Tab-separated table of C-alpha atoms in Angstrom:
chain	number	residue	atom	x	y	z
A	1	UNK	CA	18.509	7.153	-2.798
A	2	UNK	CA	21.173	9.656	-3.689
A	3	UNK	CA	24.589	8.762	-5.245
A	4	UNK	CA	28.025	10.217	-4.409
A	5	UNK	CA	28.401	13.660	-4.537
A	6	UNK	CA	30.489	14.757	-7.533
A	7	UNK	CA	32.981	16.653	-5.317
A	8	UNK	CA	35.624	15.038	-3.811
A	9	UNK	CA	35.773	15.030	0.142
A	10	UNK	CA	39.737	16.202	0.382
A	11	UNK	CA	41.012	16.000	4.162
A	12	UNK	CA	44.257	14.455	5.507
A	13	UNK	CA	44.094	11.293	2.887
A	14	UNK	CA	44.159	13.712	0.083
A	15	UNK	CA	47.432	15.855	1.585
A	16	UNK	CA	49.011	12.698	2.380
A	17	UNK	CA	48.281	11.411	-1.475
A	18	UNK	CA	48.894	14.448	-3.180
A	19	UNK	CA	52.086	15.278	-1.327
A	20	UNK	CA	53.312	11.530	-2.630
A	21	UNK	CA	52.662	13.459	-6.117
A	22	UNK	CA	54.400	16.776	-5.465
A	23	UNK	CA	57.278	15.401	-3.787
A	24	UNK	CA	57.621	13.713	-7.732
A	25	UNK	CA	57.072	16.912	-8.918
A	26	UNK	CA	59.612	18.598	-6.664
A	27	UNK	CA	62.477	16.319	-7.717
A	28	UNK	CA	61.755	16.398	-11.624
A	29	UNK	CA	62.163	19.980	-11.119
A	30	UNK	CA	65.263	20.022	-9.252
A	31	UNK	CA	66.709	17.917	-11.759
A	32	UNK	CA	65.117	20.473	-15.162
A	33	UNK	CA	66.969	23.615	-13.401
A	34	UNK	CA	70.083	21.332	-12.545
A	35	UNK	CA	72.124	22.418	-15.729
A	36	UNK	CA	71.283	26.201	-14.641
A	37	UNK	CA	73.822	26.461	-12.431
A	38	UNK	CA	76.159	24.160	-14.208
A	39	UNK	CA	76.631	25.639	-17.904
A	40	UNK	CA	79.958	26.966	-17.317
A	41	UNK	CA	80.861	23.078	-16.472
A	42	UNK	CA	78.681	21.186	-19.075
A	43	UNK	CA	80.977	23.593	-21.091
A	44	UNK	CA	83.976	22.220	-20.157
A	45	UNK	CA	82.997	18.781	-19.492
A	46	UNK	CA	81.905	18.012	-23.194
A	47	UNK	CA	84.690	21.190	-24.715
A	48	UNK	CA	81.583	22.764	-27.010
A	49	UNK	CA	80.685	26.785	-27.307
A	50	UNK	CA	77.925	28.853	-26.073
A	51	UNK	CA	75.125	27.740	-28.662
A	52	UNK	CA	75.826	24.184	-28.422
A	53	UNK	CA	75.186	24.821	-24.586
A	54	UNK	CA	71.961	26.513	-25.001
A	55	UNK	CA	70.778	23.485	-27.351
A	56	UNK	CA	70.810	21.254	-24.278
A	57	UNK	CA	68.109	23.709	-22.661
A	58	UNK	CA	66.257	23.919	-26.089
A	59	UNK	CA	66.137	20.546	-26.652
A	60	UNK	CA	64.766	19.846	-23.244
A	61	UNK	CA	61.781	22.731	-23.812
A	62	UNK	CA	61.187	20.929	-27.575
A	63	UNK	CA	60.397	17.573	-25.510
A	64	UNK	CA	58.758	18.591	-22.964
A	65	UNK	CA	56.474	21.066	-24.991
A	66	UNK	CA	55.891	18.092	-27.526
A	67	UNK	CA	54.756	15.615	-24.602
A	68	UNK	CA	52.168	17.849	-23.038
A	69	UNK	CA	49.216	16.209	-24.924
A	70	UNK	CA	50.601	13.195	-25.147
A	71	UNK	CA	50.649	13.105	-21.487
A	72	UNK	CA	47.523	14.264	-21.102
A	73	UNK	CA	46.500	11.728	-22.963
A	74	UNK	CA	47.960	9.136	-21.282
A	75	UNK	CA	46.629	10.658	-17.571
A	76	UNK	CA	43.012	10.127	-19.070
A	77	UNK	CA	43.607	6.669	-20.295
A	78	UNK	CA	46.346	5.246	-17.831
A	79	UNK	CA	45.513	7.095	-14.822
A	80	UNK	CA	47.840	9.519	-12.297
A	81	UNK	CA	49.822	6.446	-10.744
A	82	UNK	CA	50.847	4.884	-13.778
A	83	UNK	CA	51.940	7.925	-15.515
A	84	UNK	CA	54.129	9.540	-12.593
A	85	UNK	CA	55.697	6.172	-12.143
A	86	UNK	CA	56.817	6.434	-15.726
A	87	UNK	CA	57.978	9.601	-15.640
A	88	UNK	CA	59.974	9.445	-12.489
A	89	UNK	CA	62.138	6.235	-13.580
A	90	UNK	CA	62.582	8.467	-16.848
A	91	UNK	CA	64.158	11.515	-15.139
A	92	UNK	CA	65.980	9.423	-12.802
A	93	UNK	CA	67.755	7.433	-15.462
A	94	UNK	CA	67.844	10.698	-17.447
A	95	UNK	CA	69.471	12.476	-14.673
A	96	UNK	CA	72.257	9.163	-14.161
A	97	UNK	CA	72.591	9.336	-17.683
A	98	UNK	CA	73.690	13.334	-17.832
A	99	UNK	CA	76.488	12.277	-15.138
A	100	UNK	CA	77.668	9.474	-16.646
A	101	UNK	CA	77.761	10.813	-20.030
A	102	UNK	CA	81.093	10.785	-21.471
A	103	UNK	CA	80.456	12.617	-24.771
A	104	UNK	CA	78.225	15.631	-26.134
A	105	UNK	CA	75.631	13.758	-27.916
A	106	UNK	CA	75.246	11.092	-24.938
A	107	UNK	CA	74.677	13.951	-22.748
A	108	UNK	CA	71.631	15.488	-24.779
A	109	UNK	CA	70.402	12.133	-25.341
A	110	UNK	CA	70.288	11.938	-21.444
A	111	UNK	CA	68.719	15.636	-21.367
A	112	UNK	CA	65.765	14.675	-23.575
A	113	UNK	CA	64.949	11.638	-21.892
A	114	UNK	CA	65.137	13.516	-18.375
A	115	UNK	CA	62.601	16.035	-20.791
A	116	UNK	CA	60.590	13.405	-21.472
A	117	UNK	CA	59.882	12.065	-17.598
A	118	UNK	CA	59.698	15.908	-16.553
A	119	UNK	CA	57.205	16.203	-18.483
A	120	UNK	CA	54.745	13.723	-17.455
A	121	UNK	CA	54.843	15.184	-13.131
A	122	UNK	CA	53.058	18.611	-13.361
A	123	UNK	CA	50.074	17.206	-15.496
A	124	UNK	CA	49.362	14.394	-13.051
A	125	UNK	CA	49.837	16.463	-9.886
A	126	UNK	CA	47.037	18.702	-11.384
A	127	UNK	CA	44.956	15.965	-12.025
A	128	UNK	CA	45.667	14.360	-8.473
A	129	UNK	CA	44.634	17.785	-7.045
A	130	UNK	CA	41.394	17.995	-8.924
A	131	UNK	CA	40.624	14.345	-8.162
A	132	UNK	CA	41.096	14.187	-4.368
A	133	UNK	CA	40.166	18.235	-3.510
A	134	UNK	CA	36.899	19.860	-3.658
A	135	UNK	CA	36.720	22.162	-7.165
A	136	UNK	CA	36.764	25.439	-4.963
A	137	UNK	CA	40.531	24.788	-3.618
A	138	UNK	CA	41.600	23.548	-7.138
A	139	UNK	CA	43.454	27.209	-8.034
A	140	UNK	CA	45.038	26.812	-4.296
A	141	UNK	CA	46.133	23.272	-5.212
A	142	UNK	CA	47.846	23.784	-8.373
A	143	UNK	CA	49.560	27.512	-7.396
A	144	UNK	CA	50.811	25.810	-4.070
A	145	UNK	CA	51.529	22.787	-6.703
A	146	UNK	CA	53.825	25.326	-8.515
A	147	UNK	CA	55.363	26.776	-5.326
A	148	UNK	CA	56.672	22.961	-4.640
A	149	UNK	CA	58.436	23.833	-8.274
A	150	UNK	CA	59.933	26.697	-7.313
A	151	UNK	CA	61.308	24.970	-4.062
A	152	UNK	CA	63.339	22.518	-6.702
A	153	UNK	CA	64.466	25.499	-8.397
A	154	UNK	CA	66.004	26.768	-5.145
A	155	UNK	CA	67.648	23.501	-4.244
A	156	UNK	CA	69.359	23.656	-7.419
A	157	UNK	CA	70.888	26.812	-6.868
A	158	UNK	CA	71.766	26.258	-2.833
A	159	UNK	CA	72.577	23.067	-2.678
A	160	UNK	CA	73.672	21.292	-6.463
A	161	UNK	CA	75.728	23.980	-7.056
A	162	UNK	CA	77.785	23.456	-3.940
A	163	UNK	CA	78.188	19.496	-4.426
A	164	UNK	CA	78.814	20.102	-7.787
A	165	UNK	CA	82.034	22.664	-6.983
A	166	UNK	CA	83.072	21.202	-3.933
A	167	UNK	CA	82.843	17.090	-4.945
A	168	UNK	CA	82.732	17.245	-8.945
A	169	UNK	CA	80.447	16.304	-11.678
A	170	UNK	CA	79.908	12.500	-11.206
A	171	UNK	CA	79.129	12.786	-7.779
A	172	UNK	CA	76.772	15.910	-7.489
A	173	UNK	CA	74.566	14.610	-10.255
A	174	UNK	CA	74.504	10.834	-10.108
A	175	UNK	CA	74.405	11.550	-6.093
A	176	UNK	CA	71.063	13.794	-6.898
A	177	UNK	CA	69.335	11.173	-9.170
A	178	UNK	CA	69.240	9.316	-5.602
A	179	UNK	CA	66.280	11.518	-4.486
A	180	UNK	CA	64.022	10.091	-7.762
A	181	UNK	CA	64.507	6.495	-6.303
A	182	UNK	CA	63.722	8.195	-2.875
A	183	UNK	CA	60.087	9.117	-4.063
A	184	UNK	CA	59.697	6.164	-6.600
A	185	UNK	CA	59.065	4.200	-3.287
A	186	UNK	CA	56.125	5.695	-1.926
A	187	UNK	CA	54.591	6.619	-4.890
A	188	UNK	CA	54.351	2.690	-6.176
A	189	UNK	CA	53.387	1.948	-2.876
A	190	UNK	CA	50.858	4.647	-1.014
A	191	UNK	CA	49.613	6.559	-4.618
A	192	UNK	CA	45.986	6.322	-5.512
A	193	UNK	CA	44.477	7.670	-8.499
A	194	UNK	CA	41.473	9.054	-6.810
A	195	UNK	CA	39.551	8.237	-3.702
A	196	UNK	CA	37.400	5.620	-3.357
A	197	UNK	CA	33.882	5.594	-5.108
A	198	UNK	CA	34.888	9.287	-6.631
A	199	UNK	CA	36.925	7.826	-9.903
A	200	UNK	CA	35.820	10.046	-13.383
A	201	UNK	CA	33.312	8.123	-15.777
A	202	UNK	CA	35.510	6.044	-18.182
A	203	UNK	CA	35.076	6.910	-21.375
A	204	UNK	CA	32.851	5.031	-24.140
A	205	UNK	CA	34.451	3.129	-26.131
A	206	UNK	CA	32.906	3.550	-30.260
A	207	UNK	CA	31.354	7.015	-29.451
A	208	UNK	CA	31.863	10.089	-30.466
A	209	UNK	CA	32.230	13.402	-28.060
A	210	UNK	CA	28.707	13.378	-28.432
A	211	UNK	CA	27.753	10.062	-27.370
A	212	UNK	CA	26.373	9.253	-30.936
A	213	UNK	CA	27.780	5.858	-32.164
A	214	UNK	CA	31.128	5.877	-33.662
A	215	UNK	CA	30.812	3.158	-35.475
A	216	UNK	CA	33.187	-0.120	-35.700
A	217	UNK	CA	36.485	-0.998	-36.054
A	218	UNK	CA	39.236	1.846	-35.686
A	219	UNK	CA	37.006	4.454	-34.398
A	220	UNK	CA	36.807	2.963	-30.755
A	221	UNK	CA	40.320	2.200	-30.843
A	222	UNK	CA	43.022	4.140	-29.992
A	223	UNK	CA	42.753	6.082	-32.826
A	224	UNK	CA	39.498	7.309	-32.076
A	225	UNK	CA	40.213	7.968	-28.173
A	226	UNK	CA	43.112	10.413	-29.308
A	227	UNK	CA	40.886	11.958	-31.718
A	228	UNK	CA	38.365	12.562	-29.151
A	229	UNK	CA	39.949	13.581	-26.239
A	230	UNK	CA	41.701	16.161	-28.395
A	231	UNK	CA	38.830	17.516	-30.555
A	232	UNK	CA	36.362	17.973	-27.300
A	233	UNK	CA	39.200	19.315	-25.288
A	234	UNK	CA	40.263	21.741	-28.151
A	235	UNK	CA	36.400	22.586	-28.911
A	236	UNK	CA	36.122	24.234	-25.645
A	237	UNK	CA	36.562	28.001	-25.427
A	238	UNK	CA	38.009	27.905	-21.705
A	239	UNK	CA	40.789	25.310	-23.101
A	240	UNK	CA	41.719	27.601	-25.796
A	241	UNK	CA	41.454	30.453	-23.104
A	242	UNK	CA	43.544	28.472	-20.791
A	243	UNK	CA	46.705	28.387	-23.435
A	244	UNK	CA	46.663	32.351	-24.232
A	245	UNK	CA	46.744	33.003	-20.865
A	246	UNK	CA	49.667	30.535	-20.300
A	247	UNK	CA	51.128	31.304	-23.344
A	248	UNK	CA	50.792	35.071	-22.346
A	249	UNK	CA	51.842	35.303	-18.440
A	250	UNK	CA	54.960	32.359	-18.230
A	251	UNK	CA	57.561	32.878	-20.569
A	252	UNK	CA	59.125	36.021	-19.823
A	253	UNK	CA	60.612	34.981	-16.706
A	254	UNK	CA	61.028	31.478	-18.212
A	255	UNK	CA	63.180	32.412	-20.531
A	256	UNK	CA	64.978	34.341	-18.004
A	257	UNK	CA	65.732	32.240	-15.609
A	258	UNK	CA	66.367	29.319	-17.916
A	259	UNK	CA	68.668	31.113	-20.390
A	260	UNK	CA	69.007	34.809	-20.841
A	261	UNK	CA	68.761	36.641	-17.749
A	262	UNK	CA	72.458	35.851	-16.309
A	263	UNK	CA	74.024	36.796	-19.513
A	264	UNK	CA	71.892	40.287	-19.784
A	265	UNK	CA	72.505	41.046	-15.950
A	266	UNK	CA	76.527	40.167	-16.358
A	267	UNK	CA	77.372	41.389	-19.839
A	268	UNK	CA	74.401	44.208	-20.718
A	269	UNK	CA	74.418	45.038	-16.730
A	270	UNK	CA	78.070	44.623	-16.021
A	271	UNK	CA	76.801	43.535	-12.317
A	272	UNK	CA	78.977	40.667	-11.340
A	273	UNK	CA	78.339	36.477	-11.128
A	274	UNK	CA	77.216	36.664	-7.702
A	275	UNK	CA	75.051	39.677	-7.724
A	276	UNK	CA	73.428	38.170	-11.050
A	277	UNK	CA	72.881	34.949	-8.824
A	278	UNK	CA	71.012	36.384	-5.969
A	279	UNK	CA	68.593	38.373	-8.967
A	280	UNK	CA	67.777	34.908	-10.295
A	281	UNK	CA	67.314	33.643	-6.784
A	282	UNK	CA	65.052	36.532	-6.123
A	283	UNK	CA	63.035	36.009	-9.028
A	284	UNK	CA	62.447	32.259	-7.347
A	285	UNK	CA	61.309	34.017	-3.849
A	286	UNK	CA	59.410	36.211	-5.345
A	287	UNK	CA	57.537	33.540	-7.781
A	288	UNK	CA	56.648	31.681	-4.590
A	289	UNK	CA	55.018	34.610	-2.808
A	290	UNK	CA	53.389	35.577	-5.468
A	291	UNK	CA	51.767	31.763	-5.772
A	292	UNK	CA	49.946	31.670	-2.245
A	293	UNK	CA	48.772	35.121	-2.710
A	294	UNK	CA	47.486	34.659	-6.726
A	295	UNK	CA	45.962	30.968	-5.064
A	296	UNK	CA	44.276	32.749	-2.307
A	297	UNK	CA	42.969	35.510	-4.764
A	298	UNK	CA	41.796	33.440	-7.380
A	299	UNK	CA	40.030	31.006	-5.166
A	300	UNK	CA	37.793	33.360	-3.328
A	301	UNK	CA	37.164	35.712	-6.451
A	302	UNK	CA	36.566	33.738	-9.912
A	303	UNK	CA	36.298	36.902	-11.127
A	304	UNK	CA	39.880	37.879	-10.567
A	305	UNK	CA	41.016	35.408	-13.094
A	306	UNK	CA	41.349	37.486	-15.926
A	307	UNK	CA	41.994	40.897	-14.381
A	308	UNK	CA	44.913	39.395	-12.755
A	309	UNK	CA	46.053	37.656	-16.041
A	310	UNK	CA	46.365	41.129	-17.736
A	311	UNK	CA	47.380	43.165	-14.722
A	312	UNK	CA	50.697	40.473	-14.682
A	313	UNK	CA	51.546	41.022	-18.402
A	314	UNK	CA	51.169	44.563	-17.732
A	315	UNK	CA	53.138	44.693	-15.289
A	316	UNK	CA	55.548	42.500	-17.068
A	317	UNK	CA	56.548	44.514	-20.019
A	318	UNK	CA	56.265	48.448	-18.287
A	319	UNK	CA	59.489	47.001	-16.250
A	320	UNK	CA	60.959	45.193	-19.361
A	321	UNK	CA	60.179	48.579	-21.103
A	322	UNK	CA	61.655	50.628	-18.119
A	323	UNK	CA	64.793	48.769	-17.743
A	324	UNK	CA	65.594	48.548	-21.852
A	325	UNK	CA	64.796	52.391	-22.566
A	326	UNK	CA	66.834	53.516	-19.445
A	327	UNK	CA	69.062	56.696	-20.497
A	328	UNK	CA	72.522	55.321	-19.846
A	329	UNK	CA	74.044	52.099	-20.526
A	330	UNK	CA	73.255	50.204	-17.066
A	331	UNK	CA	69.780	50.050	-15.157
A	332	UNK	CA	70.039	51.079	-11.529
A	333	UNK	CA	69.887	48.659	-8.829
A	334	UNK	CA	66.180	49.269	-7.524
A	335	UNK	CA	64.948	48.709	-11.079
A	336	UNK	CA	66.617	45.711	-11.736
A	337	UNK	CA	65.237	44.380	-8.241
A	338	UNK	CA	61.774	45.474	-9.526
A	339	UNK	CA	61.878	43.431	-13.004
A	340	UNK	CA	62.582	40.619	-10.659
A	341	UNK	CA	60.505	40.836	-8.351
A	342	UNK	CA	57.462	41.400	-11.330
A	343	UNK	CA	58.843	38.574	-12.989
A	344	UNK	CA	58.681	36.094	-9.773
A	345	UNK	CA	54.605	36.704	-10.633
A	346	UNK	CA	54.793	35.349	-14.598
A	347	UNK	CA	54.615	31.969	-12.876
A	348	UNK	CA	51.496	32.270	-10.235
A	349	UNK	CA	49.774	33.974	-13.285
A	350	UNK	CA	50.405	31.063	-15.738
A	351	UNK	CA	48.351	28.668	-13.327
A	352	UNK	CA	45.619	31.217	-14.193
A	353	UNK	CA	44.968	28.943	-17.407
A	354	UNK	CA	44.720	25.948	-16.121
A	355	UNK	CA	41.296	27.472	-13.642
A	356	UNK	CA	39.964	28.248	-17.270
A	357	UNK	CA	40.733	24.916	-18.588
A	358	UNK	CA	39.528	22.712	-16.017
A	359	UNK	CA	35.504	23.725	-15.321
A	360	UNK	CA	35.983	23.930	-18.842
A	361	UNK	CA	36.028	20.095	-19.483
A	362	UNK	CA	34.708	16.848	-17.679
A	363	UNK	CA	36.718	14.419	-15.383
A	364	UNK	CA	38.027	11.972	-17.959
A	365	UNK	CA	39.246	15.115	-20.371
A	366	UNK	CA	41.236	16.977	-17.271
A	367	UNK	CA	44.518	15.187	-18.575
A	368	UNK	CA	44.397	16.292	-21.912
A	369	UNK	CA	42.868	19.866	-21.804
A	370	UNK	CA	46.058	20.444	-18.589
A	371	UNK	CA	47.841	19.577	-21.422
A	372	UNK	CA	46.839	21.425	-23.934
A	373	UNK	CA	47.510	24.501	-21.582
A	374	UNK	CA	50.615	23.810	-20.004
A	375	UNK	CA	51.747	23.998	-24.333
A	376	UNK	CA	51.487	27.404	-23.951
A	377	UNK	CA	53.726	28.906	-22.075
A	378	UNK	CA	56.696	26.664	-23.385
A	379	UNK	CA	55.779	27.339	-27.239
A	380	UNK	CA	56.378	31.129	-26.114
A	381	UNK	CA	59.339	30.181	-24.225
A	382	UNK	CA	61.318	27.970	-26.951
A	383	UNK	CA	60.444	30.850	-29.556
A	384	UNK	CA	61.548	34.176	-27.293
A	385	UNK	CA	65.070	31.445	-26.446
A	386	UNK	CA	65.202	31.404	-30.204
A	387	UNK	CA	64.308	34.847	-31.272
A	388	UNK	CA	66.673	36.076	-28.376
A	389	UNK	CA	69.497	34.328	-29.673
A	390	UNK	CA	69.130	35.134	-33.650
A	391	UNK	CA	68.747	39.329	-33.084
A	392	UNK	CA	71.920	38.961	-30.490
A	393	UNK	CA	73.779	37.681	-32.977
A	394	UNK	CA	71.918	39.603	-35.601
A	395	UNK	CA	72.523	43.292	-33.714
A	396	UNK	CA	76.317	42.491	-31.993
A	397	UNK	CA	74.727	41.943	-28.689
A	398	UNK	CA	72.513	44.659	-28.918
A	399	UNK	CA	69.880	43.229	-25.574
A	400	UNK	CA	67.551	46.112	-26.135
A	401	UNK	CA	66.847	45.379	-29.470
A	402	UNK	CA	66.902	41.537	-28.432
A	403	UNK	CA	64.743	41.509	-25.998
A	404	UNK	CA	62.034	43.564	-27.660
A	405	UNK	CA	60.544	40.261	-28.950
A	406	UNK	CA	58.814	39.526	-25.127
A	407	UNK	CA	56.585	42.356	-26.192
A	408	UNK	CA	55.853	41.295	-29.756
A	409	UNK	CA	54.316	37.447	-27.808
A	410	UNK	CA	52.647	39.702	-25.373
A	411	UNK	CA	50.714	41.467	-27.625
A	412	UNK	CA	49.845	38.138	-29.629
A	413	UNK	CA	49.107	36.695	-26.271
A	414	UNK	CA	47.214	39.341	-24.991
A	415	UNK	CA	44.870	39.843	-28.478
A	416	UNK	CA	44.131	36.101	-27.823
A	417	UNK	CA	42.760	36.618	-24.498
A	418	UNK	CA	40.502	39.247	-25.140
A	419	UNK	CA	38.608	37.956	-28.180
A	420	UNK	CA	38.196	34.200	-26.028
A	421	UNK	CA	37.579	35.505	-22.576
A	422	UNK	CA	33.584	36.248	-23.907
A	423	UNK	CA	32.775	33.007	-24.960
A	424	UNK	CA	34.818	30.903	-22.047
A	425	UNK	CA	33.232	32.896	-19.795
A	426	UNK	CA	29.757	32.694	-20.758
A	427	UNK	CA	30.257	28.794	-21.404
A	428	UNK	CA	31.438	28.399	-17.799
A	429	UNK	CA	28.321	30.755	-16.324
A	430	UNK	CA	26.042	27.926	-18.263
A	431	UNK	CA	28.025	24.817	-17.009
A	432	UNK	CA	27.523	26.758	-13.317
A	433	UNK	CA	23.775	27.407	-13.330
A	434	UNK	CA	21.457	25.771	-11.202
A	435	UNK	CA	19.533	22.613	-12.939
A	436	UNK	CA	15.693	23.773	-14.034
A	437	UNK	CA	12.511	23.140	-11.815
A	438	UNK	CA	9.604	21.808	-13.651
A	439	UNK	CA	6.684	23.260	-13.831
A	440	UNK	CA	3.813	23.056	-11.454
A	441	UNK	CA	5.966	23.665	-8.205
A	442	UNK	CA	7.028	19.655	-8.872
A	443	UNK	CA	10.825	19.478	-8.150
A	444	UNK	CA	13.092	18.479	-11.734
A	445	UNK	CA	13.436	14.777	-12.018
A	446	UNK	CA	17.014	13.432	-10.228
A	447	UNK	CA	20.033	12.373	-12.855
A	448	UNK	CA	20.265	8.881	-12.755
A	449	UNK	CA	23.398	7.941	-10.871
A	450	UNK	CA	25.607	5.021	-11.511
């Protein structure tokens, strides 16, 4: 007698579940990009200058890069519902918070806790997608996954930004932290962890990764699950892969739609607001083509993984290169609608990683290896914000020189990936191959099955 198959079945139950998670996902992201297209008013609102502005999207980046293993963490232990739940009453009274705020250091205190709840959606939708789908449409889950993100990004732009002009601050953004009750409801209600008979092996308690005895006391604690989950997660080539290539592909257009890429359009560009706008917005569009297409690509060909990795950083910096070495003061047009549309791929290619990271590691480590990946991209993004800040100020504005730090990350990035990619891969070719016969013709004894 058989057990379960190890892949899970997917079909309408799994849409229906895993839509409960995106929609989560959708909102936390709506309210992340919601200060994009209010600066100019969070300036006003709380009377502080350009650099204390910017520290409300650093300090956002700090907590949500510093929660990513923590989270993952949590995911393994707690499980998908429990951890969504959390974070979505977090970025809802985050969100309330940042409207209601009547001072500066309110306000960031409102920003980091709407950091902290962000940052425990995208982790659990991954793990909800590798729970309830088979393995094979797990790149297809977590790039469409990231289109959903994208979507929030757009909603910002089209609709919060009219509310907020039209009715005032109050209103547009304690009026949007409506929508996180809105999905609160069916996600404590119709959200499953995983479907029936197809949960991950929980894991030992007073064990090591190995399964040798841990001993007693504080090393099945806690303590010792951290420890664990971490050091076997960490151990594993195609975890380490997954961050370079993370790391590597997301931040440059990151850091330009978060931060940077309205002031170098406007000021270095001299195109206006509104043109500046619709080049942001088409970095979006373009991000969410890109997403189906890299899904589609990547789910089909394994091989692609790593080709299309590099190809996208390539990419990346000959149009960064071409647009900051072009004679003149000012870019044309067509170029500038080039670098966008290149950079609308940084985020397809990030998901990349987390197709290393997860036949990299077992069921009950999927939390804290997404984790460990998703770092990545927002260590390289908090350092460019930083780096792009300190040589404007350093040079007089110079953007050129400024922006010449993208390629000093890509390089690291890219040095990474090529001495891991041997080892990850040929760990993952092992994991993949067919279980030995025995000798004699006689057929390999069967695992034992739970």
């Amino acid at each position: 007698m058989s057990g379960l198959p190890q892949d899970p079945p997917g079909g309408r139950k799994a849409v229906a579940v895993w839509s409960i998670g995106v929609a989560v996902y959708f909102v936390a992201v709506i309210f992340r990009t919601s200060l994009g297209v209010a600066g100019l008013d969070a300036a006003d609102r709380f009377h502080v200058n350009a650099s204390a502005l910017a520290a409300f999207s650093l300090l956002q980046l700090l907590v949500y890069a510093g929660m990513q293993i923590p989270v993952g963490l949590m995911v393994d232990r707690l499980g998908t519902k429990k951890v969504l739940t959390l974070g979505a009453v977090l970025f809802t009274a985050g969100q309330v918070g940042f409207a209601l705020s009547p001072s500066y250091g309110m306000a960031l205190a409102a920003r980091a806790l709407l950091g902290c709840g962000d940052a425990m959606t995208f982790i659990s939708v991954l793990r909800l997608g590798t729970r309830w789908f088979p393995a094979r449409r797990g790149p297809l889950m977590a790039q469409l996954a990231g289109l959903v993100g994208m979507a929030g990004n757009l909603v910002s732009t089209l609709v919060l930004a009219p509310v907020l002009h039209g009715l005032g601050w109050v209103p547009a953004f304690a009026g949007s932290a409506v929508a996180g009750l809105v999905v609160l409801v069916p996600l404590v209600l119709f959200l499953r962890d995983h479907p029936e008979g197809y949960g991950p092996a929980a894991p030992a308690r007073g064990t090591g990764g190995s399964g040798a005895s841990g001993g007693s006391g504080g090393s099945g604690g806690s303590g010792g699950f951290v420890r664990r989950q971490i050091a076997d997660s960490w151990r594993e080539p195609g975890t380490k892969l997954g961050l370079w290539v993370h790391f590597t592909t997301q931040f440059p257009a990151m850091v330009f739609l978060l931060l940077w890429g309205m002031p170098f359009l406007v000021e270095a560009q001299g195109l206006s607001r509104t043109t500046a706008g619709g080049l942001l917005t088409l970095v979006v569009a373009s991000n969410m083509g890109f997403g189906l297409l890299y899904g589609q690509l990547v789910g089909r060909r394994q091989s692609s993984r790593i080709p299309l990795a590099l190809a996208t950083v390539g990419t990346t910096a000959t149009l960064w290169g071409a647009v900051l070495v072009y004679p003149g003061d000012r870019a044309p047009m067509w170029l500038l609608v080039a670098l966008c549309v290149v950079l609308g791929t940084c985020g397809p290619a990030s998901m990349i990683g987390f197709d290393f990271a997860r036949p990299a590691n077992p069921p009950e480590r999927q939390g804290t290896a997404s984790g460990i990946t998703n770092m990545g991209g927002f260590l390289a993004s908090m350092t460019t914000l930083l780096a792009v800040g300190v040589l404007l100020d350093a040079t007089g504005d110079d953007y050129r020189i400024a922006f010449a730090s993208v390629f000093v990350l890509q390089a690291l990035g890219v040095s990474r990936i090529l001495g891991l990619r041997g080892r990850a891969l040929a760990r993952e070719r092992d994991r993949r191959a067919p279980a030995p016969v025995a000798s004699h013709g006689d057929p390999a004894p069967a695992p034992a099955t739970a």
